[in-house]
Amino acid sequence: MSDAFADRLLAWYDQHGRHDLPWHHDRNAYRVWVSEIMLQQTQVTTVIPYFEAFMQRFPTVRDLAEAPEDHVLSHWSGLGYYARARNLHKAARQVVQEHGGHFPDDQETLETLTGIGRSTAAAIIAQAFNKRAAILDGNVKRVLARYHAVPGWPGKTSVLQQLWQHAEAHTPTERVRDYTQAIMDLGAMVCTRTRPACEDCPLQTDCLARQRDEVTLYPGSKPKKAKPEKTTWMLILEDAEGRILLERRPPSGIWGGLWSLPEIDPAHGVDELQEACDRNLGLSCAEPELISGFRHTFSHYHLHIRPARLTVTGDATVADSDRLRWFFRDEALTLGLPAPIRSLITEPEQTALL
């Protein structure tokens, strides 16, 4: 049975949709999957150069599976939400080890792979295999919430269930690949979060939110909660050879698995940093030189970063060489580094009193 929603959306897509994105070329499950993971929490224009560089370095799922994690994180640096990259790496190894390097083409098996949920699995099935599967990413949630005037925050289970029901009902049996791209494009290009271009929307005549002049009320907002504020010292420690000391962060949590700068409890004053370096790292240092501080926002809190540069005056040997390691700057920049840390390493000339 034909669905007017899908028919109008496809007609719009044929004329106005995006048909030439990088993952549309040489389309296969691997390329679709990487693009879908990158597009979580990130806009298309930001993703495109990262995707192209990633494909150049890891052209196949086997290349990704066999690569060191540092190389994977390095090519993700700047995209944020680094758990995505670690999960991507783990899932690539699962595909190689458990499926002979071939992506499964069924929903249930795809969802057993690390980091692949219901919507991502459906996108792979629809986009790579052109088989019917309903997707529900952020753009699609917004389109459906407005079209059907579904109240409430989509993160709430009852609201999400309603949106899934609508997603399943509208997904056609023909041209599934085009339909899934079309509804994502509509959300990204027309039914935008702010200032939606309703006059350009192929669904405007029977969109309930538009009929009620309540477009901006849908989807419902996440209940707001004030983000806590945290502070830390970050130390740019340099040895006599000009190397920088980096610390690998634990595999889970903020910046998990990435290399970062050693941190010191903010309760320490500037005049205590030398003593803290000696006590915590076993390194004797000259007086600190302060760098401009800044605030970095994570999904759950704000972090005030207070950087300080110190030159190691004695033996630069560190005891915990698995966690702490010296790198020349050029070498450090090939590692998986959080964007703020990369900036601190590449722009040390921005020196000023905090």
Coordinates of C-alpha atoms in Angstrom, one line a residue, residues 48-352:
I48 CA 32.8 15.0 5.4
P49 CA 36.6 15.8 5.7
Y50 CA 36.9 13.4 8.6
F51 CA 35.2 10.6 6.7
E52 CA 37.4 11.1 3.6
A53 CA 40.6 11.1 5.7
F54 CA 39.4 8.0 7.7
M55 CA 38.6 6.1 4.5
Q56 CA 42.0 7.0 3.0
R57 CA 43.7 5.6 6.1
F58 CA 41.3 2.7 6.8
P59 CA 39.7 1.8 3.4
T60 CA 38.3 -1.6 4.5
V61 CA 36.9 -3.0 7.8
R62 CA 39.9 -5.3 7.9
D63 CA 42.3 -2.3 7.8
L64 CA 40.4 -0.7 10.6
A65 CA 40.4 -3.9 12.7
E66 CA 44.1 -4.4 12.3
A67 CA 45.1 -0.8 13.1
P68 CA 46.4 0.2 16.5
E69 CA 43.9 2.1 18.6
D70 CA 46.1 5.2 18.7
H71 CA 45.8 5.5 14.9
V72 CA 42.1 5.2 15.1
L73 CA 41.7 7.8 17.8
S74 CA 44.2 10.1 16.0
H75 CA 41.9 10.1 12.9
W76 CA 38.9 10.8 15.2
S77 CA 40.6 13.7 17.0
G78 CA 38.3 16.7 16.9
L79 CA 35.1 14.8 16.3
G80 CA 34.4 14.4 20.0
Y81 CA 32.4 11.7 21.7
Y82 CA 35.4 9.4 21.5
A83 CA 33.6 6.3 22.8
R84 CA 32.3 6.2 19.2
A85 CA 35.8 5.7 17.9
R86 CA 36.7 3.0 20.4
N87 CA 33.4 1.2 19.7
L88 CA 34.0 1.5 16.0
H89 CA 37.4 -0.2 16.4
K90 CA 35.9 -3.0 18.6
A91 CA 33.1 -3.6 16.2
A92 CA 35.5 -3.8 13.2
R93 CA 37.4 -6.6 15.0
Q94 CA 34.1 -8.3 15.7
V95 CA 33.2 -8.2 12.0
V96 CA 36.5 -9.6 11.0
Q97 CA 36.7 -12.3 13.7
E98 CA 33.1 -13.4 13.9
H99 CA 31.8 -12.7 10.4
G100 CA 34.8 -13.1 8.1
G101 CA 35.1 -9.4 7.3
H102 CA 31.5 -9.2 5.9
F103 CA 28.8 -7.1 7.6
P104 CA 25.7 -9.0 8.5
D105 CA 22.6 -7.9 6.6
D106 CA 20.0 -8.5 9.3
Q107 CA 19.0 -6.2 12.2
E108 CA 19.4 -8.6 15.1
T109 CA 23.0 -9.6 14.2
L110 CA 24.0 -6.1 13.4
E111 CA 22.8 -5.0 16.9
T112 CA 25.2 -7.5 18.5
L113 CA 28.1 -5.4 17.2
T114 CA 29.6 -2.9 19.7
G115 CA 28.1 0.6 19.3
I116 CA 25.4 -0.3 16.9
G117 CA 21.9 0.3 18.1
R118 CA 18.5 -0.1 16.5
S119 CA 18.6 3.0 14.2
T120 CA 22.2 2.6 13.1
A121 CA 21.6 -1.1 12.2
A122 CA 18.5 -0.1 10.2
A123 CA 20.4 2.6 8.4
I124 CA 23.1 0.0 7.4
I125 CA 20.4 -2.4 6.2
A126 CA 18.5 0.3 4.2
Q127 CA 21.5 2.2 2.9
A128 CA 23.9 -0.6 2.2
F129 CA 21.6 -3.5 1.3
N130 CA 18.5 -1.5 0.2
K131 CA 16.3 -3.7 2.4
R132 CA 13.3 -2.3 4.3
A133 CA 14.2 -1.0 7.8
A134 CA 12.9 2.0 9.7
I135 CA 15.5 4.5 11.0
L136 CA 15.0 7.0 13.8
D137 CA 18.0 9.4 14.2
G138 CA 17.7 12.9 15.6
N139 CA 16.6 14.4 12.3
V140 CA 13.9 11.8 11.8
K141 CA 12.6 12.2 15.4
R142 CA 12.1 15.9 14.8
V143 CA 10.3 15.4 11.5
L144 CA 8.0 12.7 12.9
A145 CA 7.4 14.5 16.2
R146 CA 6.2 17.6 14.3
Y147 CA 4.2 15.9 11.6
H148 CA 2.3 13.8 14.2
A149 CA 2.5 16.4 17.0
V150 CA 4.0 13.8 19.4
P151 CA 4.5 15.7 22.7
G152 CA 7.4 15.1 25.1
W153 CA 11.1 14.6 25.0
P154 CA 12.2 11.8 22.6
G155 CA 14.6 10.5 25.2
K156 CA 11.6 9.4 27.3
T157 CA 10.7 5.8 26.6
S158 CA 7.0 6.3 26.0
V159 CA 7.7 9.1 23.5
L160 CA 10.4 7.1 21.7
Q161 CA 8.0 4.2 21.3
Q162 CA 5.4 6.4 19.6
L163 CA 8.1 7.8 17.2
W164 CA 9.2 4.3 16.4
Q165 CA 5.7 3.3 15.5
H166 CA 5.4 6.2 13.1
A167 CA 8.8 5.5 11.6
E168 CA 7.8 1.9 11.0
A169 CA 4.4 2.9 9.5
H170 CA 5.9 5.4 7.0
T171 CA 8.9 3.4 5.8
P172 CA 8.0 2.1 2.3
T173 CA 8.9 -1.3 0.8
E174 CA 10.3 0.3 -2.4
R175 CA 13.2 2.8 -2.7
V176 CA 14.1 2.3 1.0
R177 CA 17.6 3.6 0.4
D178 CA 16.3 6.8 -1.0
Y179 CA 13.6 7.2 1.6
T180 CA 16.0 6.9 4.5
Q181 CA 18.2 9.5 3.0
A182 CA 15.2 11.7 2.2
I183 CA 13.8 11.8 5.7
M184 CA 17.3 12.5 7.1
D185 CA 17.8 15.3 4.5
L186 CA 14.4 16.8 5.3
G187 CA 15.3 17.1 9.0
A188 CA 18.7 18.5 8.3
M189 CA 17.8 20.9 5.5
V190 CA 14.1 21.9 6.0
C191 CA 12.6 20.7 9.3
T192 CA 15.5 22.1 11.2
R193 CA 15.7 22.5 15.0
T194 CA 15.4 26.3 14.8
R195 CA 13.8 28.3 12.1
P196 CA 12.4 25.4 10.1
A197 CA 11.5 26.3 6.4
C198 CA 7.9 25.0 6.6
E199 CA 7.0 26.7 3.3
D200 CA 9.5 24.5 1.5
C201 CA 8.4 21.2 3.2
P202 CA 6.6 18.6 1.1
L203 CA 4.7 17.5 4.2
Q204 CA 3.4 20.9 5.2
T205 CA -0.3 20.4 4.2
D206 CA -1.0 17.9 6.9
C207 CA 1.8 18.4 9.4
L208 CA -0.1 18.7 12.7
A209 CA 2.5 21.0 14.3
R210 CA 2.2 23.4 11.4
Q211 CA -1.6 23.3 11.4
R212 CA -1.6 24.2 15.1
D213 CA 1.1 26.8 14.6
E214 CA 3.2 24.9 17.2
V215 CA 6.2 23.8 15.2
T216 CA 8.7 25.0 17.7
L217 CA 7.1 23.0 20.5
Y218 CA 8.1 19.7 18.9
P219 CA 10.0 17.7 19.7
G220 CA 9.8 18.4 23.4
S221 CA 13.0 19.6 25.1
K222 CA 15.1 17.5 27.5
P223 CA 14.5 18.6 31.1
K224 CA 17.2 21.1 31.8
K225 CA 19.7 20.5 34.6
A226 CA 22.5 22.9 35.5
K227 CA 25.9 21.4 34.5
P228 CA 28.4 21.2 37.3
E229 CA 31.6 23.2 37.1
K230 CA 35.0 21.5 37.6
T231 CA 38.5 22.8 37.5
T232 CA 41.9 21.1 36.8
W233 CA 45.5 22.0 36.4
M234 CA 47.0 20.7 33.1
L235 CA 50.7 20.5 32.9
I236 CA 52.8 21.0 29.8
L237 CA 56.0 19.3 31.0
E238 CA 59.0 19.6 28.7
D239 CA 62.3 17.8 29.1
A240 CA 65.8 18.9 28.0
E241 CA 65.2 17.4 24.5
G242 CA 62.0 19.4 24.0
R243 CA 59.7 16.4 24.5
I244 CA 56.3 16.7 26.1
L245 CA 55.0 14.3 28.8
L246 CA 51.6 12.8 27.9
E247 CA 49.4 10.6 29.9
R248 CA 47.1 7.9 28.5
R249 CA 43.6 8.3 30.0
P250 CA 41.7 5.2 31.3
P251 CA 39.8 3.3 28.5
S252 CA 36.4 4.5 29.7
G253 CA 35.1 7.9 30.8
I254 CA 35.8 11.3 29.4
W255 CA 38.4 11.2 26.6
G256 CA 38.8 7.5 27.3
G257 CA 41.9 5.9 25.7
L258 CA 43.2 9.2 24.4
W259 CA 46.5 10.8 25.3
S260 CA 46.3 14.0 27.4
L261 CA 48.4 16.2 29.6
P262 CA 49.0 15.2 33.2
E263 CA 46.6 16.8 35.6
I264 CA 47.0 18.1 39.1
D265 CA 44.3 18.7 41.7
P266 CA 43.1 22.3 41.4
A267 CA 43.3 22.7 45.2
H268 CA 47.1 23.1 44.7
G269 CA 48.2 26.7 44.3
V270 CA 50.7 27.8 41.6
D271 CA 53.5 27.8 44.1
E272 CA 52.7 24.1 44.9
L273 CA 52.9 22.8 41.3
Q274 CA 56.6 22.0 41.5
E275 CA 56.2 20.0 44.6
A276 CA 53.1 18.2 43.1
C277 CA 55.2 17.2 40.0
D278 CA 57.9 15.8 42.3
R279 CA 55.4 13.9 44.5
N280 CA 53.0 12.7 41.8
L281 CA 55.3 12.1 38.9
G282 CA 58.8 11.9 40.4
L283 CA 60.0 14.9 38.3
S284 CA 61.9 17.9 39.4
C285 CA 60.9 21.0 37.6
A286 CA 61.7 24.7 37.2
E287 CA 59.1 27.3 38.2
P288 CA 55.8 27.1 36.2
E289 CA 55.0 29.4 33.4
L290 CA 51.2 30.0 33.2
I291 CA 49.2 29.7 30.0
S292 CA 45.8 31.3 29.3
G293 CA 43.0 29.2 30.9
F294 CA 39.8 28.3 29.2
R295 CA 36.6 26.4 29.7
H296 CA 35.7 23.2 27.8
T297 CA 32.2 21.9 27.9
F298 CA 31.3 18.2 28.0
S299 CA 27.9 16.7 27.8
H300 CA 27.6 16.5 31.6
Y301 CA 29.8 19.3 33.0
H302 CA 32.0 22.3 32.3
L303 CA 35.7 21.9 32.8
H304 CA 37.9 24.9 33.6
I305 CA 41.4 24.1 32.4
R306 CA 44.3 25.9 34.0
P307 CA 47.4 25.1 31.9
A308 CA 50.9 25.6 33.2
R309 CA 54.2 24.9 31.4
L310 CA 57.2 23.5 33.4
T311 CA 60.6 22.5 32.3
V312 CA 62.0 19.3 33.9
T313 CA 65.4 20.1 35.4
G314 CA 66.5 16.6 36.6
D315 CA 66.1 13.0 35.5
A316 CA 63.1 12.7 33.1
T317 CA 62.5 9.0 33.7
V318 CA 59.0 8.2 34.6
A319 CA 58.1 5.0 36.5
D320 CA 54.7 4.2 35.0
S321 CA 55.9 4.1 31.3
D322 CA 52.6 2.4 30.1
R323 CA 50.6 5.4 31.3
L324 CA 53.1 8.2 31.1
R325 CA 55.3 8.7 28.0
W326 CA 57.5 11.4 26.5
F327 CA 56.8 12.5 22.9
F328 CA 58.3 15.0 20.5
R329 CA 55.6 17.5 19.4
D330 CA 55.4 16.1 15.9
E331 CA 55.1 12.6 17.2
A332 CA 52.5 13.7 19.8
L333 CA 50.3 15.2 17.1
T334 CA 50.0 11.8 15.3
L335 CA 48.3 10.4 18.4
G336 CA 44.7 10.4 19.5
L337 CA 44.5 13.8 21.3
P338 CA 41.4 15.6 22.5
A339 CA 41.0 18.9 20.6
P340 CA 41.8 21.2 23.6
I341 CA 45.0 19.3 24.3
R342 CA 46.0 19.4 20.7
S343 CA 45.6 23.2 20.8
L344 CA 47.7 23.5 23.9
I345 CA 50.5 21.5 22.3
T346 CA 50.5 23.3 19.0
E347 CA 50.0 26.9 20.3
P348 CA 52.1 27.1 23.4
E349 CA 53.0 30.8 22.5
Q350 CA 49.6 31.9 23.9
T351 CA 51.2 32.5 27.3
A352 CA 49.6 34.8 29.8

